[in-house]
Amino acid sequence: MSGSRRKAPPIIPVVGQGGDSSREEQLRQWEEAERLRREQQAGGTPSAAQPVVPAAVPSAVPVQPAGPDTPTVAASAEPAVSARVSAAGYLPMPEFTEPDSEDPAERLEFYSRGIFAVQYAARSNHERAEQQRLIGLGLRLSAMKEEELHKVAGVDTFGDLTEARFGIKKHQANNIIRVTPVAQALEDITTQELKERPLRVLVPILDSHGAAAVRETWVEAARHGNVTDTALKQAANFLGYAPPKELPGPEVTTQQKAATRSSESQRAIERIRALAERDPAQARREAEELESAVRELIEELAGNLE
């Protein structure tokens, strides 16, 4: 192989085959850098000229030692990784370069490190993209619901619009809308994928204690590895953000519970039957709405058990 084809090796993070532990460590470094940046801004000393770059982000251009023939680069030159990309938490894909060494073993090691770096960047960027997808969906669904845009789409309800146009059922859309403010509170401290179901735990914490409490709960849960709804509940309880548990009321027998449920459902049916004597068309519409609501409830309960 000719020397003219060789390029200087890029600064590539060495990511071991274990994958997850290395990824978590570098994400924690990035999150710590973001925390320091926010503290500087809160103190009134933001540095717009020197944006905080995630520790896990490799530079696209290696730093060469200064020499007599080395051209001087102005301190204000644009960084290899743009401030916008860095702030968003995405990693640039390492460029392909050839190693300087002619030794096959060293060349194999060089290319292997490059493959691990590419896999790491792809995995991290996928998680960040999924996080931003949740927020992007939630903001738009919320706006469509508030503006009642289903009326101009020729459908009866918001749920009809989301299911017909986007394949998103009403309860799914509403759940995404509920957790979107939580996801927005977390996007500056983690690049991990934020899933809708675990974030439900943080909704009452956001409502009662604010965004700072949400972030504190997430960081505490992340201390123990994978962030799940159980981990978030435990962290919220430890920090004192969990809602108080209700005291048990009088014991109700299974037969009493069944009778109550039967009575409530029976009353709804009898009301629609009484309406049918006066307005059959309206009674049919209400019966169809009740049937649709029951189907959605069954689907939602089934989803909660997954």
XYZ file of N, CA and C in Angstrom, residues 40-133:
282
model
N -23.037 27.424 34.520
C -22.380 28.669 34.098
C -23.392 29.672 33.577
N -24.332 29.190 32.790
C -25.356 30.082 32.246
C -26.247 30.630 33.353
N -26.582 29.799 34.328
C -27.426 30.252 35.434
C -26.711 31.312 36.264
N -25.370 31.213 36.312
C -24.606 32.194 37.072
C -24.330 33.468 36.317
N -24.863 33.547 35.066
C -24.693 34.769 34.282
C -23.385 34.862 33.549
N -22.674 33.709 33.439
C -21.386 33.742 32.733
C -21.368 32.720 31.616
N -22.363 32.741 30.732
C -22.338 31.799 29.624
C -21.211 32.127 28.670
N -20.681 31.120 28.046
C -19.590 31.315 27.086
C -20.051 30.881 25.723
N -20.550 31.818 24.951
C -21.077 31.472 23.633
C -19.970 31.104 22.669
N -18.765 31.651 22.901
C -17.684 31.392 21.965
C -17.072 30.022 22.162
N -17.260 29.423 23.369
C -16.676 28.131 23.652
C -17.753 27.188 24.151
N -18.573 26.640 23.272
C -19.656 25.753 23.683
C -19.109 24.479 24.287
N -19.864 23.923 25.216
C -19.468 22.672 25.836
C -19.671 21.551 24.849
N -18.625 20.767 24.611
C -18.698 19.659 23.673
C -18.761 18.376 24.468
N -19.690 17.464 24.182
C -19.779 16.209 24.920
C -18.441 15.500 24.924
N -18.110 14.898 26.098
C -16.824 14.228 26.217
C -16.715 13.050 25.275
N -17.858 12.449 24.901
C -17.821 11.268 24.051
C -17.673 11.605 22.586
N -17.720 12.882 22.225
C -17.683 13.256 20.813
C -16.250 13.330 20.338
N -15.833 12.496 19.372
C -14.465 12.575 18.874
C -14.311 13.735 17.911
N -13.155 14.333 17.893
C -12.900 15.396 16.933
C -12.674 14.798 15.561
N -13.210 15.446 14.536
C -13.052 14.945 13.183
C -11.638 15.196 12.666
N -10.916 16.153 13.279
C -9.556 16.484 12.842
C -8.622 16.314 14.026
N -7.610 15.439 13.946
C -6.706 15.238 15.082
C -5.886 16.485 15.356
N -5.544 16.652 16.623
C -4.727 17.791 17.015
C -3.274 17.431 16.762
N -2.572 18.191 15.928
C -1.185 17.928 15.599
C -0.287 18.794 16.471
N 0.832 18.261 16.909
C 1.755 19.084 17.715
C 2.299 20.245 16.893
N 2.489 21.359 17.559
C 2.976 22.556 16.871
C 4.436 22.376 16.484
N 4.787 22.855 15.336
C 6.155 22.766 14.851
C 6.492 24.000 14.070
N 7.722 24.082 13.621
C 8.124 25.301 12.889
C 7.370 25.494 11.600
N 6.941 24.376 10.971
C 6.223 24.487 9.698
C 4.726 24.371 9.858
N 4.251 24.285 11.104
C 2.824 24.125 11.341
C 2.133 25.468 11.232
N 1.107 25.605 10.361
C 0.416 26.898 10.235
C -0.357 27.220 11.501
N -0.352 28.477 11.853
C -1.069 28.927 13.048
C -2.555 29.000 12.755
N -3.375 28.424 13.672
C -4.824 28.443 13.526
C -5.395 29.400 14.535
N -6.244 30.283 14.096
C -6.840 31.270 14.997
C -7.653 30.586 16.065
N -7.663 31.139 17.271
C -8.387 30.524 18.385
C -9.870 30.506 18.152
N -10.366 31.411 17.324
C -11.805 31.506 17.097
C -12.276 30.668 15.924
N -11.380 29.784 15.376
C -11.776 28.968 14.232
C -12.935 28.058 14.621
N -13.776 27.741 13.659
C -14.948 26.911 13.919
C -14.509 25.516 14.316
N -15.055 24.943 15.419
C -14.653 23.606 15.847
C -15.077 22.559 14.827
N -14.352 21.406 14.863
C -14.664 20.340 13.914
C -16.089 19.840 14.099
N -16.533 19.787 15.363
C -17.913 19.404 15.656
C -18.681 20.669 15.964
N -19.679 20.968 15.175
C -20.391 22.230 15.345
C -21.054 22.298 16.709
N -21.204 23.530 17.221
C -21.814 23.699 18.541
C -23.235 23.170 18.557
N -23.943 23.346 17.463
C -25.339 22.903 17.423
C -25.433 21.389 17.518
N -24.593 20.688 16.757
C -24.619 19.221 16.807
C -24.225 18.732 18.183
N -23.188 19.344 18.767
C -22.727 18.917 20.074
C -23.807 19.142 21.129
N -24.421 20.311 21.092
C -25.447 20.615 22.077
C -26.633 19.677 21.951
N -26.915 19.229 20.748
C -28.050 18.334 20.553
C -27.740 16.917 20.997
N -26.480 16.619 21.249
C -26.133 15.302 21.757
C -25.880 14.247 20.712
N -25.806 14.620 19.446
C -25.532 13.642 18.396
C -24.017 13.533 18.180
N -23.576 12.343 17.834
C -22.164 12.108 17.597
C -21.891 12.031 16.099
N -20.844 12.704 15.607
C -20.498 12.575 14.190
C -19.965 11.178 13.919
N -20.299 10.624 12.780
C -19.797 9.300 12.415
C -18.312 9.403 12.065
N -17.457 8.607 12.701
C -16.013 8.689 12.417
C -15.722 8.458 10.942
N -14.850 9.294 10.391
C -14.479 9.154 8.991
C -13.529 7.969 8.819
N -13.576 7.374 7.619
C -12.680 6.258 7.335
C -11.287 6.774 7.017
N -10.296 6.224 7.687
C -8.894 6.529 7.398
C -8.101 5.233 7.466
N -6.931 5.258 6.871
C -6.051 4.095 6.913
C -4.966 4.313 7.956
N -4.514 3.246 8.587
C -3.451 3.395 9.594
C -2.105 3.659 8.944
N -1.195 4.216 9.741
C 0.161 4.466 9.248
C 0.975 3.188 9.176
N 0.681 2.285 10.091
C 1.501 1.078 10.182
C 1.227 0.117 9.031
N 2.289 -0.610 8.619
C 2.154 -1.662 7.616
C 1.935 -3.020 8.272
N 2.069 -3.089 9.597
C 1.931 -4.353 10.312
C 0.470 -4.805 10.286
N 0.164 -6.012 9.794
C -1.232 -6.471 9.696
C -1.969 -6.475 11.031
N -1.284 -6.871 12.106
C -1.942 -6.913 13.414
C -2.345 -5.512 13.872
N -1.453 -4.547 13.650
C -1.772 -3.178 14.041
C -2.866 -2.587 13.161
N -2.860 -2.943 11.898
C -3.920 -2.460 10.998
C -5.275 -3.042 11.408
N -5.268 -4.332 11.792
C -6.511 -4.954 12.262
C -7.025 -4.245 13.507
N -6.121 -3.936 14.448
C -6.521 -3.250 15.672
C -7.079 -1.859 15.359
N -6.438 -1.159 14.435
C -6.888 0.185 14.045
C -8.308 0.131 13.469
N -8.526 -0.775 12.525
C -9.854 -0.888 11.915
C -10.892 -1.366 12.929
N -10.482 -2.245 13.849
C -11.415 -2.748 14.866
C -11.893 -1.607 15.760
N -10.961 -0.744 16.177
C -11.358 0.402 17.001
C -12.317 1.311 16.236
N -12.074 1.452 14.938
C -12.983 2.259 14.124
C -14.378 1.662 14.044
N -14.459 0.341 13.939
C -15.771 -0.325 13.897
C -16.508 -0.139 15.208
N -15.793 -0.302 16.336
C -16.443 -0.087 17.631
C -16.939 1.356 17.770
N -16.156 2.306 17.263
C -16.558 3.712 17.338
C -17.793 3.981 16.487
N -17.855 3.387 15.292
C -19.026 3.559 14.427
C -20.262 2.949 15.082
N -20.109 1.762 15.664
C -21.246 1.126 16.328
C -21.722 1.949 17.512
N -20.777 2.501 18.259
C -21.133 3.333 19.405
C -21.902 4.578 18.973
N -21.399 5.267 17.951
C -22.059 6.486 17.483
C -23.453 6.186 16.952
N -23.584 5.089 16.200
C -24.891 4.734 15.645
C -25.881 4.417 16.758
N -25.434 3.687 17.766
C -26.318 3.328 18.876
C -26.739 4.561 19.668
N -25.778 5.433 19.943
C -26.085 6.643 20.704
C -27.018 7.571 19.937
N -26.766 7.730 18.648
C -27.596 8.620 17.836
C -29.003 8.074 17.682
N -29.128 6.739 17.622
C -30.468 6.140 17.530
C -31.267 6.453 18.795
N -30.624 6.332 19.959
C -31.334 6.618 21.203
C -31.757 8.088 21.267
N -30.845 8.976 20.874
C -31.185 10.402 20.895
C -32.318 10.700 19.916
N -32.281 10.068 18.736
C -33.326 10.300 17.744
C -34.681 9.831 18.255
N -34.716 8.686 18.941
C -35.976 8.194 19.496
C -36.500 9.125 20.582
N -35.581 9.684 21.368
C -35.968 10.659 22.383
C -36.631 11.871 21.739
N -35.985 12.402 20.691
C -36.512 13.578 20.027
C -37.789 13.271 19.245
N -37.929 12.025 18.793
C -39.165 11.631 18.121
C -40.350 11.730 19.074
